[in-house]
XYZ file of C-alpha atoms in Angstrom:
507
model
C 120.590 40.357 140.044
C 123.344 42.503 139.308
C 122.744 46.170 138.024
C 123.609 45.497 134.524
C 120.854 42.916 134.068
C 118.694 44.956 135.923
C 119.260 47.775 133.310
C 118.976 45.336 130.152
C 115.737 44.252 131.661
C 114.375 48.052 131.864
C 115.882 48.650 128.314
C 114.430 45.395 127.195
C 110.710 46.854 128.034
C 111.294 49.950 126.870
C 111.973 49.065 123.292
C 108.961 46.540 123.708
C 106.590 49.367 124.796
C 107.777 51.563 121.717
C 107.573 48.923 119.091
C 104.535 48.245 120.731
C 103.088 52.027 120.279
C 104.811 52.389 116.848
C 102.687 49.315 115.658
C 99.518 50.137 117.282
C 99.455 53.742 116.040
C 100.139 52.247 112.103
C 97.241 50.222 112.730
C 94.750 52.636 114.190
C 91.952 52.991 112.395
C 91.548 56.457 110.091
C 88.543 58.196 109.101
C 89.936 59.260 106.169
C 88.420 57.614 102.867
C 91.450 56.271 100.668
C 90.853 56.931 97.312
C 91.969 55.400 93.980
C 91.046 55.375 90.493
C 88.394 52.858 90.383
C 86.295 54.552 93.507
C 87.234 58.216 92.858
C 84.224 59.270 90.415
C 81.543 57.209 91.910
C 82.246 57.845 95.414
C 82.872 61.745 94.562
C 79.272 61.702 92.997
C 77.482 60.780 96.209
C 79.169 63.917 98.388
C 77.576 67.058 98.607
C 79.877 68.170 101.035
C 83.941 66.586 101.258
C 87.484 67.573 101.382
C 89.920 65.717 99.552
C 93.620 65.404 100.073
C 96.447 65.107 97.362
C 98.969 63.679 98.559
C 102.509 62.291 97.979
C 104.378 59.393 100.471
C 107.001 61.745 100.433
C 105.767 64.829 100.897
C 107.205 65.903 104.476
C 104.552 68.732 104.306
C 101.580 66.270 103.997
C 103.327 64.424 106.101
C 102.627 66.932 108.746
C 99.209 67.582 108.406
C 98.460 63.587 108.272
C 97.363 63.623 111.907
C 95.687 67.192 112.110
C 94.155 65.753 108.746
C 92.866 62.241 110.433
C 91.614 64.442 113.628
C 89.748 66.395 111.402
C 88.121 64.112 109.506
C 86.866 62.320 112.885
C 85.587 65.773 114.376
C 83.263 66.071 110.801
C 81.907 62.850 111.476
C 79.054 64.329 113.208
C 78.225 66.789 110.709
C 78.701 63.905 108.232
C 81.424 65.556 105.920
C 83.664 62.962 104.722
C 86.945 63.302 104.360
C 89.101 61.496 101.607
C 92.948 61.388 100.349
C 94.640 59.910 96.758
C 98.093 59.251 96.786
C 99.092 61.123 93.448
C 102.454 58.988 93.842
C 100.235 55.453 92.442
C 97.347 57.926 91.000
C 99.943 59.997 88.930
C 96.708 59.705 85.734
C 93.902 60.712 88.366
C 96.043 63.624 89.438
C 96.436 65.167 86.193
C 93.020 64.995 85.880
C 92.737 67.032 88.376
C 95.371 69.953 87.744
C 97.525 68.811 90.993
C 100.707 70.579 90.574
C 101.851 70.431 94.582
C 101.800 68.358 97.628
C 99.342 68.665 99.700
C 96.705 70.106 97.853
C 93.152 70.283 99.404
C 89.999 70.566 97.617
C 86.758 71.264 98.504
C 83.918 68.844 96.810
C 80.758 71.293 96.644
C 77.755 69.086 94.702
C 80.170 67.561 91.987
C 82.494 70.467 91.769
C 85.454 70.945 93.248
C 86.679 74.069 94.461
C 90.160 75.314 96.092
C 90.237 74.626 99.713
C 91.735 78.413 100.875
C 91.813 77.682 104.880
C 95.101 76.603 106.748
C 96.474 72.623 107.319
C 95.409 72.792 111.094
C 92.712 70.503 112.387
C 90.948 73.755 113.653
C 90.934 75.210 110.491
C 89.747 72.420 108.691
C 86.814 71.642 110.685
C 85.962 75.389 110.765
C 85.997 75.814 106.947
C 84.044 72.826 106.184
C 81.247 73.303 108.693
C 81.232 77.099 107.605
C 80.401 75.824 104.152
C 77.955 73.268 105.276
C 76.290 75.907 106.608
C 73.889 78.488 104.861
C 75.221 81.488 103.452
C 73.446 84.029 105.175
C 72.687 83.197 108.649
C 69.499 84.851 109.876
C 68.948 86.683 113.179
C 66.857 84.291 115.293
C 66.048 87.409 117.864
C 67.044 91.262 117.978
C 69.627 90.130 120.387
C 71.585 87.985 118.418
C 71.901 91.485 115.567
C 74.994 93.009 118.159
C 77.012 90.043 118.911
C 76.872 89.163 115.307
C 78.291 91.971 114.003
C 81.273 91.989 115.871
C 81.961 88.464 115.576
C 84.444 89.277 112.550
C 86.529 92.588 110.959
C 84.007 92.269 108.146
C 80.119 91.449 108.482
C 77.461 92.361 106.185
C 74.242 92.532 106.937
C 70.866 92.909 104.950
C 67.721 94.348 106.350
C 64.884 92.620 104.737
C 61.672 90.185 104.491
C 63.160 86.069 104.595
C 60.922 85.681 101.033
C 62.721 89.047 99.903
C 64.166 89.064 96.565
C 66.923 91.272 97.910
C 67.729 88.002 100.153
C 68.281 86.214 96.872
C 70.862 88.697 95.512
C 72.824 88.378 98.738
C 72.881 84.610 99.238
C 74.437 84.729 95.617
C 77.086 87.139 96.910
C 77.704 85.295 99.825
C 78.300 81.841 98.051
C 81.049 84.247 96.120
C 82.772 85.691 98.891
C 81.598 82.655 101.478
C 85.391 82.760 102.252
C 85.953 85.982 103.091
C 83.562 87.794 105.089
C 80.505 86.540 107.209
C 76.707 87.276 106.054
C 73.735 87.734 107.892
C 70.115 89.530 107.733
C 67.203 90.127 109.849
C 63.510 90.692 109.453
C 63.018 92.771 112.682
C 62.048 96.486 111.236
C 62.419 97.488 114.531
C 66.470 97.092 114.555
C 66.050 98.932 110.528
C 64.475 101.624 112.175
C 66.853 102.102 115.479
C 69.733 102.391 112.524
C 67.630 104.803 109.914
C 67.490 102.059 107.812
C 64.173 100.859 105.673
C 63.912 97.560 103.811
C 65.716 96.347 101.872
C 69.115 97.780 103.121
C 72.425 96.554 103.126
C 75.275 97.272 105.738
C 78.842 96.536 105.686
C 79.950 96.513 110.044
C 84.054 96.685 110.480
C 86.242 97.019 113.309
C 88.040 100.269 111.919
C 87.052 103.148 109.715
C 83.551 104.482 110.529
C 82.444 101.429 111.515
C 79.663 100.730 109.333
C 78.908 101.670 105.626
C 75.530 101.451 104.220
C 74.686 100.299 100.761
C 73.086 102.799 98.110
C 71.912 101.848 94.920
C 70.694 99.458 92.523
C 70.446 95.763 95.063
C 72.096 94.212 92.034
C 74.522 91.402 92.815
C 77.771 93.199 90.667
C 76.999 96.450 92.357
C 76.691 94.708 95.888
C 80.034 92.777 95.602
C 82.174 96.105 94.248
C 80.287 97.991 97.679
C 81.690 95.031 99.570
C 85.252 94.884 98.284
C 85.882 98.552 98.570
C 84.132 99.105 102.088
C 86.418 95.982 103.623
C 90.040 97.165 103.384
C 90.554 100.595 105.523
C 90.364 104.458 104.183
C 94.114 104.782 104.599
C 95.121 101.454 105.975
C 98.798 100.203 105.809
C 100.189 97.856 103.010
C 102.441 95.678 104.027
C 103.283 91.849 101.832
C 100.608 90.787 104.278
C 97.486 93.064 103.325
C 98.698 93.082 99.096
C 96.440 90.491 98.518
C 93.770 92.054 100.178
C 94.024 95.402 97.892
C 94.553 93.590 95.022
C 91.332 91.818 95.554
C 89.258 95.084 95.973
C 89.332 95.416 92.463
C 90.614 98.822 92.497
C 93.861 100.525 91.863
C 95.893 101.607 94.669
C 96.660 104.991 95.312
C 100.114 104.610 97.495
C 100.971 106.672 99.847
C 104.962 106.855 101.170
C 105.992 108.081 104.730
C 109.098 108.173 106.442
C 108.421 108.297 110.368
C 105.231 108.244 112.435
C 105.338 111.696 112.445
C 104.798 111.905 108.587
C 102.097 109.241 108.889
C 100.204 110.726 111.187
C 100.388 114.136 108.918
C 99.751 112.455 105.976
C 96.577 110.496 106.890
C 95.327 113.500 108.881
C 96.195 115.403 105.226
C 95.009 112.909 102.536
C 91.489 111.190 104.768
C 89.285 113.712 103.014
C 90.670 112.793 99.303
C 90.844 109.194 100.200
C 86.753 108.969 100.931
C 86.414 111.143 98.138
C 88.080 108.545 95.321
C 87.354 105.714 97.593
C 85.729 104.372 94.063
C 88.057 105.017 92.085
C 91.336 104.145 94.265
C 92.288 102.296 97.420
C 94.390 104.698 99.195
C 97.042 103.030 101.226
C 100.095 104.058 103.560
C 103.594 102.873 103.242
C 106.622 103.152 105.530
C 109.609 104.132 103.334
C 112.189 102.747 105.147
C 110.512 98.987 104.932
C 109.380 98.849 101.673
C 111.741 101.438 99.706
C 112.402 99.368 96.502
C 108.435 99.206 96.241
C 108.880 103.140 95.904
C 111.646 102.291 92.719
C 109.635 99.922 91.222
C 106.575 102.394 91.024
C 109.098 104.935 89.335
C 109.337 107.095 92.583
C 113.217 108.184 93.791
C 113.733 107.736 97.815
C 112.387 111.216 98.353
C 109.928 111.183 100.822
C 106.503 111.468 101.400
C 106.127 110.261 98.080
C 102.514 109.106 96.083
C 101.749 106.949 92.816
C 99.195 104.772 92.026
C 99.479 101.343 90.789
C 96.860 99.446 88.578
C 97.918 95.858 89.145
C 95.007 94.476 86.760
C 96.084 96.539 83.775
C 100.089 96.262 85.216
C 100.246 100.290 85.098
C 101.662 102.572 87.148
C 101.302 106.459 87.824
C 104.053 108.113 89.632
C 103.092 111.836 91.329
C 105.514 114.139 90.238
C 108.028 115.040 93.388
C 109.120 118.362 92.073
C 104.862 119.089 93.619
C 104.786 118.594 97.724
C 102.010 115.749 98.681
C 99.322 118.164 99.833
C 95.418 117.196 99.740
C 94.772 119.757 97.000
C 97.820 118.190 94.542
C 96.901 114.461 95.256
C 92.879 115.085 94.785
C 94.261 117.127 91.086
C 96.249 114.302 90.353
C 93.690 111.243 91.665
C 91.304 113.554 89.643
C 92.782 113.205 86.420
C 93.508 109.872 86.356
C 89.811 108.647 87.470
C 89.086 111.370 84.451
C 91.647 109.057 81.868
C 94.318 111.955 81.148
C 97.132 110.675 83.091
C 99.749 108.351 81.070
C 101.319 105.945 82.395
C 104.716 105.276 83.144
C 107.045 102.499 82.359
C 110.326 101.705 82.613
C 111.869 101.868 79.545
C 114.904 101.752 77.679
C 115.887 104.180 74.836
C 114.892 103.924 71.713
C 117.778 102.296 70.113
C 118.977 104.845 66.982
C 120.262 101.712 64.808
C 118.047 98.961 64.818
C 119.376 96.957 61.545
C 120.646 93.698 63.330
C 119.451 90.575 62.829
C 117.297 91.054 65.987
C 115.263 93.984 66.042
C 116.349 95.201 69.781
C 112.389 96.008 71.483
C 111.772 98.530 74.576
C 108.961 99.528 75.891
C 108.840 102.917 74.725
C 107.831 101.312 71.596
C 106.145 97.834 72.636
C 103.118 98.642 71.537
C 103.976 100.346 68.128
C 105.551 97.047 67.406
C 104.455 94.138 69.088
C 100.615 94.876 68.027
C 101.341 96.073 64.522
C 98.479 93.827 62.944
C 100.288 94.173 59.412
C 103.005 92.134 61.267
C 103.616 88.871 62.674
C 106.070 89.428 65.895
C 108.326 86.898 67.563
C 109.545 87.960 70.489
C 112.295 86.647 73.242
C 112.038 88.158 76.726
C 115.630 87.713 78.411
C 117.607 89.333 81.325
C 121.122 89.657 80.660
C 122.170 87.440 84.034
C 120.382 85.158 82.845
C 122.933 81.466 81.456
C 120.140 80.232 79.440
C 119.551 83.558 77.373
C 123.121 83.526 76.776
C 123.491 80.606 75.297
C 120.381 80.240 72.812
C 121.600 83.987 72.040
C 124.082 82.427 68.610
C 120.532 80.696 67.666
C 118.605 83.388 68.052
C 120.575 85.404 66.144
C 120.544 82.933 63.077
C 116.936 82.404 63.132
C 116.788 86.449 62.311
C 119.402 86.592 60.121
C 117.820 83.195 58.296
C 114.004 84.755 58.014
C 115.478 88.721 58.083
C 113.793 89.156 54.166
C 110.389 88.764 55.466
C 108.193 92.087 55.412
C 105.526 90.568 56.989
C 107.583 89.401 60.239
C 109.637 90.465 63.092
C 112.137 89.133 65.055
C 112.554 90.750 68.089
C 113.920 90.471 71.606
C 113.653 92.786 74.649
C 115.511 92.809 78.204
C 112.779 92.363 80.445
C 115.206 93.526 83.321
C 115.181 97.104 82.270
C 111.757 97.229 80.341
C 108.245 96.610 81.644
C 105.660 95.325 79.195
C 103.119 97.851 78.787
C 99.890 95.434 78.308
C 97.599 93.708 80.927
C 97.307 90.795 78.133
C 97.530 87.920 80.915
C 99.455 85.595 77.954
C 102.249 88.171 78.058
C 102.832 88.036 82.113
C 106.340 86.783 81.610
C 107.023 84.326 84.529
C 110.897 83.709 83.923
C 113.173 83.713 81.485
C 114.053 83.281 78.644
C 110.255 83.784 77.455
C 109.455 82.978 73.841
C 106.247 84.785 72.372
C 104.881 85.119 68.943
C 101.982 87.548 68.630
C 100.395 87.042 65.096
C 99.641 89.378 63.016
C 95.878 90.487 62.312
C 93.926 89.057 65.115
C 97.200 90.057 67.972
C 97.098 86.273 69.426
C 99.835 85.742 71.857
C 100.914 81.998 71.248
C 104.104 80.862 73.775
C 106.548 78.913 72.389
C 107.081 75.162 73.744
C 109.656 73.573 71.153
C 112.979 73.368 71.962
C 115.502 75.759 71.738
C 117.416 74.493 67.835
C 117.265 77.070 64.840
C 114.773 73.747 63.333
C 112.100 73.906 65.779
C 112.290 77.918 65.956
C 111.683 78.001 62.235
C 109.167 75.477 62.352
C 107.062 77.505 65.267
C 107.093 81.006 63.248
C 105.536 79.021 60.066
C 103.039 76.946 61.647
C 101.435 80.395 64.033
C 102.159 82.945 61.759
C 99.511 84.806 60.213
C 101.305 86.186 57.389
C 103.551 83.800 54.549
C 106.947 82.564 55.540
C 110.003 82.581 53.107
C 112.626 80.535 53.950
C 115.338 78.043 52.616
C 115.155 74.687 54.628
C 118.547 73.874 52.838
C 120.180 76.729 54.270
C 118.673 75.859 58.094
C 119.799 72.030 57.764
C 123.068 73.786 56.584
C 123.721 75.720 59.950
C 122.980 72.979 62.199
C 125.349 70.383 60.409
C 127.964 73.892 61.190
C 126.686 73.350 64.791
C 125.792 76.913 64.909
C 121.438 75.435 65.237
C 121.331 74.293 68.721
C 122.493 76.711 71.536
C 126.245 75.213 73.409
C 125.384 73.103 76.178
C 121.571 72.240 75.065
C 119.567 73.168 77.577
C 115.928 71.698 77.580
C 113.219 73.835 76.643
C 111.359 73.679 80.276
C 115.272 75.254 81.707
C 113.996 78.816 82.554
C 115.637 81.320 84.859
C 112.982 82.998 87.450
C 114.020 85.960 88.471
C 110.949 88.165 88.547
């Protein structure tokens, strides 16, 4: 045999073997439920525990987690929690249903309801998460022994001292389904642990790995009060904000009292400086450190020039901000004068603003913020407004329309038509209709009642005309000859039509 049959013999097997393998692991056997239309509601009534994938063929991120999906779902055998799929690609109707905007999307199927799945696509994670919520929510303290290990098992543990037939139990077990995600609950019934801590039943304890360690509850054991003591005893006194700890913050509930350093140096003075005011307001304001040099257009978006250490609070729920004035040095005295006044409502805040434009006659009335509210919320007014950034092709070119559609319903008194570069103006209102995710953004905010209603026709002087008389509060004047005229002139329909959905993102 000569040594190129010898090799076509080898290569021969090879490809064998691998066709082989490729067609035994298509046929291998999944523990995945496959879903469709017909068996999604009736098999989804019989969990009370299940995660189900969304999925698309083509998805190369679902592709991915396939197998760490399929592993998973053969690890939860034992704690019998199914796990199921639907390809959204065949069940495009079932998937609307069920608000599925991206591939993969997880949910968690909780007693009929589903839930967002908020763990990561590994197997580990998967099988933790489920088993975590197939679990109770407050785990109780078998023996005094198990109390130390168990709070230090995560950064954030509470734990209630109290009687298992407590009502204090219930209160927490209602938190804990809330935050089940988040942070790990426990209790005990051993007074002699309450007692070693000065503690007497019922008492609650937050345990962390930084800070002071551990923060105990005092107040009314009501389940709002508990989960505000939670959020604002998990993040750190003066911890550092980075893109990776926002989120964490944000979800305190409070606003954030930012604190700008330039060098470890400066850090170290300023937390040594600002500790006392910072568990002072810890109620009223997250206090949080920030390293100049990382995050300096942070500093310019809070108002704040690069002049450092610099301090402002932010107010992401009401989308305010509160810049310290840097003429003042960042002492503990200044900050706990100016933290003061603004848990005491005197502070105003700040937005960036364009001037108030001296001649506003155009067709267009030109809106800033300086005057937002003035005009946008005058109730004796219906207001149609077009949020646009000047670098932005699709403003540009609806910009002739735009124009018309003010010039054509101008003799109103009872409406405005305005526009405002969202660029150079922030909207002062935490009105979550008018969180303006690209543009150009189309809003008419009618008069009396202040209803923000988006617009969704497209973008032709006809359907703008038709929007503003079908939301508008107030009666609309206007000559349908005259609109029919302008778009037979080709001046109704912006130059290269661009579909309404065409939006430029640039926030």
């Amino acid at each position: 045999m000569t040594t190129t049959s010898l090799r076509r013999i080898v290569w021969c097997a090879v490809v064998a073997l691998t066709a082989a393998g490729c067609c035994f692991a298509e046929t291998t056997k999944s523990d995945v439920h496959v879903l469709d239309s017909k068996t999604f509601k009736a098999w989804s009534a019989e969990q009370n525990l299940a995660l189900v994938e969304f999925y698309a063929p083509w998805c190369s991120y679902c592709k991915a987690m396939a197998s760490a999906y399929d592993m998973a779902a053969t690890t939860l055998l034992k704690d019998k929690i199914p796990l199921a799929k639907v390809d959204c690609a065949v069940e495009k109707s079932l998937c609307n249903d069920m608000d599925i905007h991206g591939y993969p999307t997880l949910k968690v199927l909780k007693n009929g309801s589903f839930y967002t799945y908020n763990g990561t696509r590994q197997e580990s994670s998967m099988v933790a998460y489920m088993r975590k919520h197939n679990s109770p929510p407050v785990t109780k303290m078998a023996t005094p022994a198990d109390f130390g290990p168990f709070v230090k098992s995560e950064h954030v543990v509470v734990m209630g001292f109290f009687d298992s037939d407590s009502s204090a139990l219930r209160v927490l077990e209602d938190v804990a389904n809330d935050f089940r995600d988040e942070y790990v609950f426990g209790y005990t019934a051993d007074k002699a642990t309450a007692k070693k801590l000065g503690l007497t039943q019922p008492s609650l304890v937050v345990y962390k790995d930084f800070d002071e360690r551990w923060d105990a509850f005092k107040g009314t054991f009501a389940a709002d009060n508990i989960r505000k003591f939670i959020k604002t005893r998990s993040i750190p006194l003066l911890g550092e904000l980075s893109p990776q700890t926002f989120r964490t913050y944000v979800k305190a509930g409070l606003p954030i009292g930012t604190v700008f350093y330039n060098g470890k140096e400066s850090r170290k003075e300023l937390e040594a400086a600002l500790m006392p005011v910072a568990k002072e307001f810890r109620e009223v304001v997250s206090f949080a450190m920030v390293d100049s040099s990382l995050y300096m257009q942070h500093a310019l978006q809070l108002s704040l020039k690069a002049q450092w250490p610099a301090f402002a609070i932010q107010d992401a729920s009401a989308k305010t901000k509160y810049p310290f004035d840097q003429s003042k040095s960042v002492t503990a005295d200044e900050i706990r004068k100016f933290v003061q006044a603004f848990a005491n409502g005197s502070l105003e805040p700040d937005y960036k603003s364009e001037p108030i434009p001296k001649d506003n006659s155009g067709n267009v009335f030109e809106l800033v913020a300086k005057q937002f509210a003035q005009v946008a919320f005058d109730k004796s007014k219906d207001v149609l407004i077009e949020f646009y950034s000047p670098h932005c092709i699709y403003c540009r070119r609806i910009e002739p329309v735009y124009d018309e559609l003010g010039k054509s319903l101008k003799h109103n008194d009872g409406l405005v038509i305005a526009r405002m570069n969202g660029a150079v103006n922030d909207i002062p209102s935490n009105d979550p209709a008018l969180s303006i995710p690209g543009y150009p953004t189309i809003v008419m905010i009618r008069a009396e009642d202040n209803k923000v209603v988006e617009y969704e026709g497209d973008r032709s002087l006809e359907s703008f005309v038709e929007f503003v008389r079908t939301h508008s509060a107030r009666p609309l004047s206007y000559s349908l000859a005259n609109v029919e005229r302008i778009h037979a002139q080709g001046r109704g329909a912006p130059n290269g039509f661009t579909p309404k959905d065409t939006r430029h993102i640039e926030l």
